[in-house]
């Protein structure tokens, strides 16, 4: 080794070309020793070589933390390169060696006063990256000086350092008045300093959602707009993103900001352009539509958006995801730009799929011919996902542009002729939608569709085909044979197909009762007796009852005319769209999800809203208060996306029109399970008038069985079985989650019943609730709030009840929680007070969560640490409990507990008694240590708990009991 | 806020991390271990996306030769900023090390760390202009200790792209106006879309801090100033280098700037006017399964007789299992490039108004490749010097420097193929 180092020095002296790669030479044992010696060498050059070797080792992932003191010793040098390397080392290892990191403080303080600004800046930049709480207070003075440094390079670095320090110790930063200094820097003479100050303040403001930290007012806005013209491209982005958070006082201010932001649309950097688009899209909301400037602005937005499509593919992708939002919010901007979204052969697949999506949104009568020609071209490509989407797109065009429907259908038929399996299936799915939109118009194609019956192997396509057969049963001679062929493998079909088959056969029966009686008996029996699926059983019983009690009503219900499906599918819900427009350019706009859905700890962060064009106050209200109306143009009505459409379709047959009458009288207990149930009903049906005259309509109201509550009793399992669908689903093995209990009875909730439980799934705490509307009117605008509680539990996002809750409707909601809310000790400790609001009132209730939801995944303590901690905690803090009637052996108990993040660290067996040593850690970093004693043959366990906060012991014991006994 | 952690990963099957820099410390460094497996999984499923998420961590990545540059974040970061920044890193490293690859990173890891430190701070991009960075971060650190011990004032100046004190004996500026034609033609010969993307590139060899003003025959400018002489051009969208004063352009269409030294792209523009495809291709491709493919391609120069297109390449796709090629051309050379499944027909010099022909014949195996193949289009490459298809012209370039030297602008025009695709029936 020594020899190698000598050779190294020699070769350097001879001036041969050497590169850094030599430092990566594989190392041997004892190397650390040698490095240590070299680091302490008197020769500068040798020292530097040694530090380089250390950094190289660090880069390839070796642990060189043992050299910490030796490397820090090299810190005091006037060699800039060496200093940078030492600083780099410090950033990496300071956290693991907090005590030794203090050794570096003096040098930092000294370097912050170095005559060379590069060194001052380097010191202040590195200081902030040393995330050791202990040393932060030593750094305040140097930082304060650097914030006022004469050199802008140092000031701009110090500005960022404030954000770093805030991330480590927010309180310290506030106490030291750094936030005010940072605000002052917004008026700095140097644009780069302004930009970094804005960036730092924005970052800090993110963790203080409700503070008016940025204090944006017309004066600061003016300063920002001035700096915008002079700072780097990145600085421009910081400033634009900050501007986007401002709400102008009126339309005039809004216009003047827009005018000063518009030139940014000509910047070569796509990110600058997108951030400018965000500001403009947002502030445009405030401009009156009849203003000339409004029209001018609309026209100015199109060209830069189009140009973004010539950027690098990843940037194109971000642009396209955003254009997708923009087209939904302001379709007029790009309505003439269809051609630029035509797909090129060499586009990456993610670009192709996005372009396709936008093409459909822009399709109109004016351009439909071109669009269809393109789509047909794409449908003959080879990329399966792309082809499928292209076929779907043809169907969507048919629905959207009526004049093109016929051409779309014939294009789809051409595609079916290709016999490419997935193309055929996709085409059938969309043809079903076309039938829904234009009933009784294109049945001539049914024959062609039926030819392909055998090739359908995807549930969605099978379900679509079955729907078509059922819907047009009277025109398909062998409809019964076709449906019967599906019935053979009924139990192997997916639920979607089973449900559809059930409905289709009932339709067929109502249309052709004479030949199909056996078939309907068969399907009803398959659905109600041989199926474990409550949904299917439920529907089977409803049909059964309907057919047996009032066949005429059955006809009215099952064969009722369906509402036409509307034009646009896949539209983003308007309030979400508004929020996403405010996040243009960010990950949220790429995912089409609000930040709260994927950012941890974005607690109570306001959902951004577009400013309203009328009342400003509205948009400033809390996010819970419904939709703040945006511009005056009504956004198109939203209907569920493709997948849901089918579900919608299926339910359609069942949902009676929302008439509000008296609740149906409970019917007498019928023997629903009996096979002869149909008897009477069938006869009357067969004997009755099959013409379906309107006179029969009277019978409609007398179909009480359609109201689920009234017949639940006789069914095995009752209500729970039928409606508590969410209960047993998706429970990961291991973790015990208590069953739902009623938290808010309907009596107290003005018809709203809430039952729920808490669970920890994949590291996320969830409050899982079932909301049932037992009132007679629709419930909307749900929101939830928690009172302060012992562990700062708070909702991580808004309560997502997207659709209004209709009477008798049940909905399952999972609300993710975090533990960064305000803290107040509760009694009992795990008590949580909750307020739920809807359009009717605000309701309060309290519930208790099992403390195990707070047990984090990394709660396994090191053995040594466990021993030391156990000794360290005073005996007064120990509590003992007994768990009776527990028949698990110690291993089973251990694995069960592990599912709830109670980790067994060690096991000892003494005289036939197993002792398990266990640890768990709460979200607030409180450790609980446990000793569980299990005696073979004795159903009583003894448990001792030790914790620095003994008040949690009672709750922890309850958890043990619940987990072990369930 | 942008990246929390930035990794350069190089790809051997396992995907080892070559170098990384943790800017914010809020994402666990071990998270990167999930990246390559997830990426490969997505690739297998055919659902590649530039964003990959794992739990609460999001990976935003780009690929450069055999390297992946990955930024990770757990916040709602500005995604367009992250991608722009990743591409900027590629640019800076390429200018520093010629090639950005595994070796150049290892050979220069100290400089790489220094650059990463200067390019971004706490997730905020900082100085990313490589010319300026080179003034204080050099590859031969030890030898130039003095030179780099000061912060160039340029770093924090409003003019952050040009240093003071530049000197040339002869003051000149070379202006290249390059127009690329993008065309998409359907199999039935109708032009689906076409546009022109223009670029004005500068090679500036000027002393001091010169003020430049570029005059184009821009229709909007002419309308503003009430001039209507001669041919003008409507630019649909214009993008400028950081150096151009955007607000000035917005108010009176003046392109004024202090140029970066050396080579740079001053501006780019897009023109929507429908242009006749300069080289028109007609093709007949007949595929006789299990036996042969016959290709006939006719290329026609649809531009002025006085002009000549150089280095024309017509690239015609052939099935991947084709063999025994035979060619006949009326001019130029045809070559089979089996690794790309292409016939490349090269014509060195193609005068306007002329028409040439190429025929190719391939055998097909009797046992056919049953993997479905896409329908790649015919693509064309060419350059036509001394001519812009839009008719854009540099009317003047005014150069004013306080020392009052005389400087000469030189202008060159060239039109070339951009994304030039003609779909085929096979």
PDB file of N, CA, C and O in Angstrom, chain A residues 916-953:
ATOM      1  N   UNK A 916     -40.442 -13.139  26.420  1.00  0.00           N
ATOM      2  CA  UNK A 916     -40.202 -12.402  25.178  1.00  0.00           C
ATOM      3  C   UNK A 916     -39.882 -10.963  25.538  1.00  0.00           C
ATOM      4  O   UNK A 916     -40.596 -10.333  26.307  1.00  0.00           O
ATOM      5  N   UNK A 917     -38.777 -10.457  24.972  1.00  0.00           N
ATOM      6  CA  UNK A 917     -38.442  -9.050  25.179  1.00  0.00           C
ATOM      7  C   UNK A 917     -38.819  -8.292  23.915  1.00  0.00           C
ATOM      8  O   UNK A 917     -38.375  -8.639  22.822  1.00  0.00           O
ATOM      9  N   UNK A 918     -39.634  -7.304  24.100  1.00  0.00           N
ATOM     10  CA  UNK A 918     -40.203  -6.658  22.926  1.00  0.00           C
ATOM     11  C   UNK A 918     -40.078  -5.134  23.009  1.00  0.00           C
ATOM     12  O   UNK A 918     -40.001  -4.571  24.105  1.00  0.00           O
ATOM     13  N   UNK A 919     -40.072  -4.533  21.831  1.00  0.00           N
ATOM     14  CA  UNK A 919     -40.030  -3.067  21.818  1.00  0.00           C
ATOM     15  C   UNK A 919     -40.996  -2.539  20.774  1.00  0.00           C
ATOM     16  O   UNK A 919     -41.353  -3.242  19.821  1.00  0.00           O
ATOM     17  N   UNK A 920     -41.442  -1.341  20.990  1.00  0.00           N
ATOM     18  CA  UNK A 920     -42.255  -0.655  19.989  1.00  0.00           C
ATOM     19  C   UNK A 920     -41.988   0.825  20.122  1.00  0.00           C
ATOM     20  O   UNK A 920     -41.566   1.299  21.186  1.00  0.00           O
ATOM     21  N   UNK A 921     -42.195   1.530  19.035  1.00  0.00           N
ATOM     22  CA  UNK A 921     -41.901   2.963  19.053  1.00  0.00           C
ATOM     23  C   UNK A 921     -43.120   3.706  18.547  1.00  0.00           C
ATOM     24  O   UNK A 921     -43.699   3.350  17.510  1.00  0.00           O
ATOM     25  N   UNK A 922     -43.507   4.733  19.291  1.00  0.00           N
ATOM     26  CA  UNK A 922     -44.655   5.536  18.878  1.00  0.00           C
ATOM     27  C   UNK A 922     -44.228   6.600  17.871  1.00  0.00           C
ATOM     28  O   UNK A 922     -43.047   6.932  17.771  1.00  0.00           O
ATOM     29  N   UNK A 923     -45.208   7.139  17.185  1.00  0.00           N
ATOM     30  CA  UNK A 923     -44.892   8.153  16.161  1.00  0.00           C
ATOM     31  C   UNK A 923     -44.158   9.353  16.747  1.00  0.00           C
ATOM     32  O   UNK A 923     -43.410  10.013  16.049  1.00  0.00           O
ATOM     33  N   UNK A 924     -44.367   9.635  18.025  1.00  0.00           N
ATOM     34  CA  UNK A 924     -43.650  10.773  18.614  1.00  0.00           C
ATOM     35  C   UNK A 924     -42.343  10.337  19.261  1.00  0.00           C
ATOM     36  O   UNK A 924     -41.847  10.978  20.185  1.00  0.00           O
ATOM     37  N   UNK A 925     -41.816   9.194  18.797  1.00  0.00           N
ATOM     38  CA  UNK A 925     -40.514   8.681  19.199  1.00  0.00           C
ATOM     39  C   UNK A 925     -40.438   8.218  20.655  1.00  0.00           C
ATOM     40  O   UNK A 925     -39.359   8.106  21.212  1.00  0.00           O
ATOM     41  N   UNK A 926     -41.552   7.988  21.272  1.00  0.00           N
ATOM     42  CA  UNK A 926     -41.523   7.381  22.603  1.00  0.00           C
ATOM     43  C   UNK A 926     -41.349   5.877  22.422  1.00  0.00           C
ATOM     44  O   UNK A 926     -42.044   5.252  21.617  1.00  0.00           O
ATOM     45  N   UNK A 927     -40.389   5.331  23.145  1.00  0.00           N
ATOM     46  CA  UNK A 927     -40.162   3.888  23.079  1.00  0.00           C
ATOM     47  C   UNK A 927     -40.911   3.200  24.217  1.00  0.00           C
ATOM     48  O   UNK A 927     -40.946   3.711  25.342  1.00  0.00           O
ATOM     49  N   UNK A 928     -41.493   2.056  23.936  1.00  0.00           N
ATOM     50  CA  UNK A 928     -42.095   1.247  24.985  1.00  0.00           C
ATOM     51  C   UNK A 928     -41.395  -0.108  24.953  1.00  0.00           C
ATOM     52  O   UNK A 928     -41.232  -0.704  23.888  1.00  0.00           O
ATOM     53  N   UNK A 929     -40.938  -0.556  26.118  1.00  0.00           N
ATOM     54  CA  UNK A 929     -40.242  -1.836  26.217  1.00  0.00           C
ATOM     55  C   UNK A 929     -41.136  -2.800  26.977  1.00  0.00           C
ATOM     56  O   UNK A 929     -41.816  -2.397  27.928  1.00  0.00           O
ATOM     57  N   UNK A 930     -41.115  -4.047  26.562  1.00  0.00           N
ATOM     58  CA  UNK A 930     -42.023  -4.988  27.199  1.00  0.00           C
ATOM     59  C   UNK A 930     -41.349  -6.316  27.467  1.00  0.00           C
ATOM     60  O   UNK A 930     -40.415  -6.722  26.754  1.00  0.00           O
ATOM     61  N   UNK A 931     -41.798  -6.944  28.527  1.00  0.00           N
ATOM     62  CA  UNK A 931     -41.369  -8.317  28.793  1.00  0.00           C
ATOM     63  C   UNK A 931     -42.643  -9.138  28.931  1.00  0.00           C
ATOM     64  O   UNK A 931     -43.491  -8.873  29.787  1.00  0.00           O
ATOM     65  N   UNK A 932     -42.799 -10.129  28.046  1.00  0.00           N
ATOM     66  CA  UNK A 932     -44.024 -10.919  28.032  1.00  0.00           C
ATOM     67  C   UNK A 932     -43.669 -12.322  28.499  1.00  0.00           C
ATOM     68  O   UNK A 932     -42.775 -12.962  27.946  1.00  0.00           O
ATOM     69  N   UNK A 933     -44.361 -12.777  29.557  1.00  0.00           N
ATOM     70  CA  UNK A 933     -44.040 -14.108  30.087  1.00  0.00           C
ATOM     71  C   UNK A 933     -45.167 -15.076  29.760  1.00  0.00           C
ATOM     72  O   UNK A 933     -46.332 -14.821  30.058  1.00  0.00           O
ATOM     73  N   UNK A 934     -44.779 -16.185  29.135  1.00  0.00           N
ATOM     74  CA  UNK A 934     -45.755 -17.187  28.709  1.00  0.00           C
ATOM     75  C   UNK A 934     -45.344 -18.529  29.302  1.00  0.00           C
ATOM     76  O   UNK A 934     -44.249 -19.023  29.046  1.00  0.00           O
ATOM     77  N   UNK A 935     -46.222 -19.099  30.114  1.00  0.00           N
ATOM     78  CA  UNK A 935     -45.927 -20.391  30.749  1.00  0.00           C
ATOM     79  C   UNK A 935     -46.698 -21.451  29.985  1.00  0.00           C
ATOM     80  O   UNK A 935     -47.917 -21.303  29.795  1.00  0.00           O
ATOM     81  N   UNK A 936     -46.008 -22.484  29.572  1.00  0.00           N
ATOM     82  CA  UNK A 936     -46.695 -23.537  28.832  1.00  0.00           C
ATOM     83  C   UNK A 936     -47.838 -24.084  29.670  1.00  0.00           C
ATOM     84  O   UNK A 936     -47.677 -24.357  30.862  1.00  0.00           O
ATOM     85  N   UNK A 937     -49.001 -24.180  29.043  1.00  0.00           N
ATOM     86  CA  UNK A 937     -50.147 -24.754  29.740  1.00  0.00           C
ATOM     87  C   UNK A 937     -50.885 -23.781  30.637  1.00  0.00           C
ATOM     88  O   UNK A 937     -51.911 -24.120  31.226  1.00  0.00           O
ATOM     89  N   UNK A 938     -50.396 -22.591  30.733  1.00  0.00           N
ATOM     90  CA  UNK A 938     -51.090 -21.607  31.564  1.00  0.00           C
ATOM     91  C   UNK A 938     -51.663 -20.514  30.672  1.00  0.00           C
ATOM     92  O   UNK A 938     -50.913 -19.818  29.981  1.00  0.00           O
ATOM     93  N   UNK A 939     -52.983 -20.371  30.621  1.00  0.00           N
ATOM     94  CA  UNK A 939     -53.581 -19.400  29.695  1.00  0.00           C
ATOM     95  C   UNK A 939     -53.445 -17.950  30.165  1.00  0.00           C
ATOM     96  O   UNK A 939     -53.943 -17.051  29.501  1.00  0.00           O
ATOM     97  N   UNK A 940     -52.807 -17.729  31.277  1.00  0.00           N
ATOM     98  CA  UNK A 940     -52.646 -16.346  31.725  1.00  0.00           C
ATOM     99  C   UNK A 940     -51.225 -15.853  31.445  1.00  0.00           C
ATOM    100  O   UNK A 940     -50.260 -16.475  31.871  1.00  0.00           O
ATOM    101  N   UNK A 941     -51.138 -14.776  30.681  1.00  0.00           N
ATOM    102  CA  UNK A 941     -49.834 -14.178  30.368  1.00  0.00           C
ATOM    103  C   UNK A 941     -49.566 -13.039  31.353  1.00  0.00           C
ATOM    104  O   UNK A 941     -50.497 -12.373  31.792  1.00  0.00           O
ATOM    105  N   UNK A 942     -48.295 -12.839  31.623  1.00  0.00           N
ATOM    106  CA  UNK A 942     -47.949 -11.671  32.424  1.00  0.00           C
ATOM    107  C   UNK A 942     -47.116 -10.739  31.556  1.00  0.00           C
ATOM    108  O   UNK A 942     -46.220 -11.181  30.841  1.00  0.00           O
ATOM    109  N   UNK A 943     -47.434  -9.488  31.654  1.00  0.00           N
ATOM    110  CA  UNK A 943     -46.691  -8.540  30.819  1.00  0.00           C
ATOM    111  C   UNK A 943     -46.208  -7.368  31.671  1.00  0.00           C
ATOM    112  O   UNK A 943     -46.960  -6.819  32.478  1.00  0.00           O
ATOM    113  N   UNK A 944     -44.924  -7.040  31.507  1.00  0.00           N
ATOM    114  CA  UNK A 944     -44.379  -5.866  32.190  1.00  0.00           C
ATOM    115  C   UNK A 944     -44.007  -4.839  31.140  1.00  0.00           C
ATOM    116  O   UNK A 944     -43.366  -5.178  30.150  1.00  0.00           O
ATOM    117  N   UNK A 945     -44.413  -3.634  31.367  1.00  0.00           N
ATOM    118  CA  UNK A 945     -44.123  -2.582  30.402  1.00  0.00           C
ATOM    119  C   UNK A 945     -43.265  -1.520  31.057  1.00  0.00           C
ATOM    120  O   UNK A 945     -43.494  -1.130  32.198  1.00  0.00           O
ATOM    121  N   UNK A 946     -42.264  -1.063  30.320  1.00  0.00           N
ATOM    122  CA  UNK A 946     -41.432   0.023  30.825  1.00  0.00           C
ATOM    123  C   UNK A 946     -41.374   1.115  29.766  1.00  0.00           C
ATOM    124  O   UNK A 946     -41.146   0.831  28.586  1.00  0.00           O
ATOM    125  N   UNK A 947     -41.566   2.316  30.221  1.00  0.00           N
ATOM    126  CA  UNK A 947     -41.577   3.416  29.255  1.00  0.00           C
ATOM    127  C   UNK A 947     -41.289   4.697  30.002  1.00  0.00           C
ATOM    128  O   UNK A 947     -41.652   4.844  31.165  1.00  0.00           O
ATOM    129  N   UNK A 948     -40.606   5.631  29.325  1.00  0.00           N
ATOM    130  CA  UNK A 948     -40.319   6.897  29.982  1.00  0.00           C
ATOM    131  C   UNK A 948     -41.582   7.721  30.176  1.00  0.00           C
ATOM    132  O   UNK A 948     -41.609   8.637  30.979  1.00  0.00           O
ATOM    133  N   UNK A 949     -42.597   7.404  29.396  1.00  0.00           N
ATOM    134  CA  UNK A 949     -43.886   8.078  29.583  1.00  0.00           C
ATOM    135  C   UNK A 949     -44.891   7.019  30.016  1.00  0.00           C
ATOM    136  O   UNK A 949     -45.569   6.433  29.190  1.00  0.00           O
ATOM    137  N   UNK A 950     -44.940   6.733  31.337  1.00  0.00           N
ATOM    138  CA  UNK A 950     -45.722   5.573  31.787  1.00  0.00           C
ATOM    139  C   UNK A 950     -47.215   5.704  31.507  1.00  0.00           C
ATOM    140  O   UNK A 950     -47.929   4.705  31.542  1.00  0.00           O
ATOM    141  N   UNK A 951     -47.683   6.906  31.175  1.00  0.00           N
ATOM    142  CA  UNK A 951     -49.126   7.020  30.953  1.00  0.00           C
ATOM    143  C   UNK A 951     -49.617   6.210  29.758  1.00  0.00           C
ATOM    144  O   UNK A 951     -50.789   5.882  29.668  1.00  0.00           O
ATOM    145  N   UNK A 952     -48.693   5.880  28.833  1.00  0.00           N
ATOM    146  CA  UNK A 952     -49.157   5.137  27.666  1.00  0.00           C
ATOM    147  C   UNK A 952     -49.355   3.652  27.967  1.00  0.00           C
ATOM    148  O   UNK A 952     -49.971   2.929  27.196  1.00  0.00           O
ATOM    149  N   UNK A 953     -48.838   3.189  29.116  1.00  0.00           N
ATOM    150  CA  UNK A 953     -48.829   1.753  29.388  1.00  0.00           C
ATOM    151  C   UNK A 953     -50.229   1.128  29.309  1.00  0.00           C
ATOM    152  O   UNK A 953     -50.410   0.059  28.738  1.00  0.00           O
TER     153      UNK A 953
END
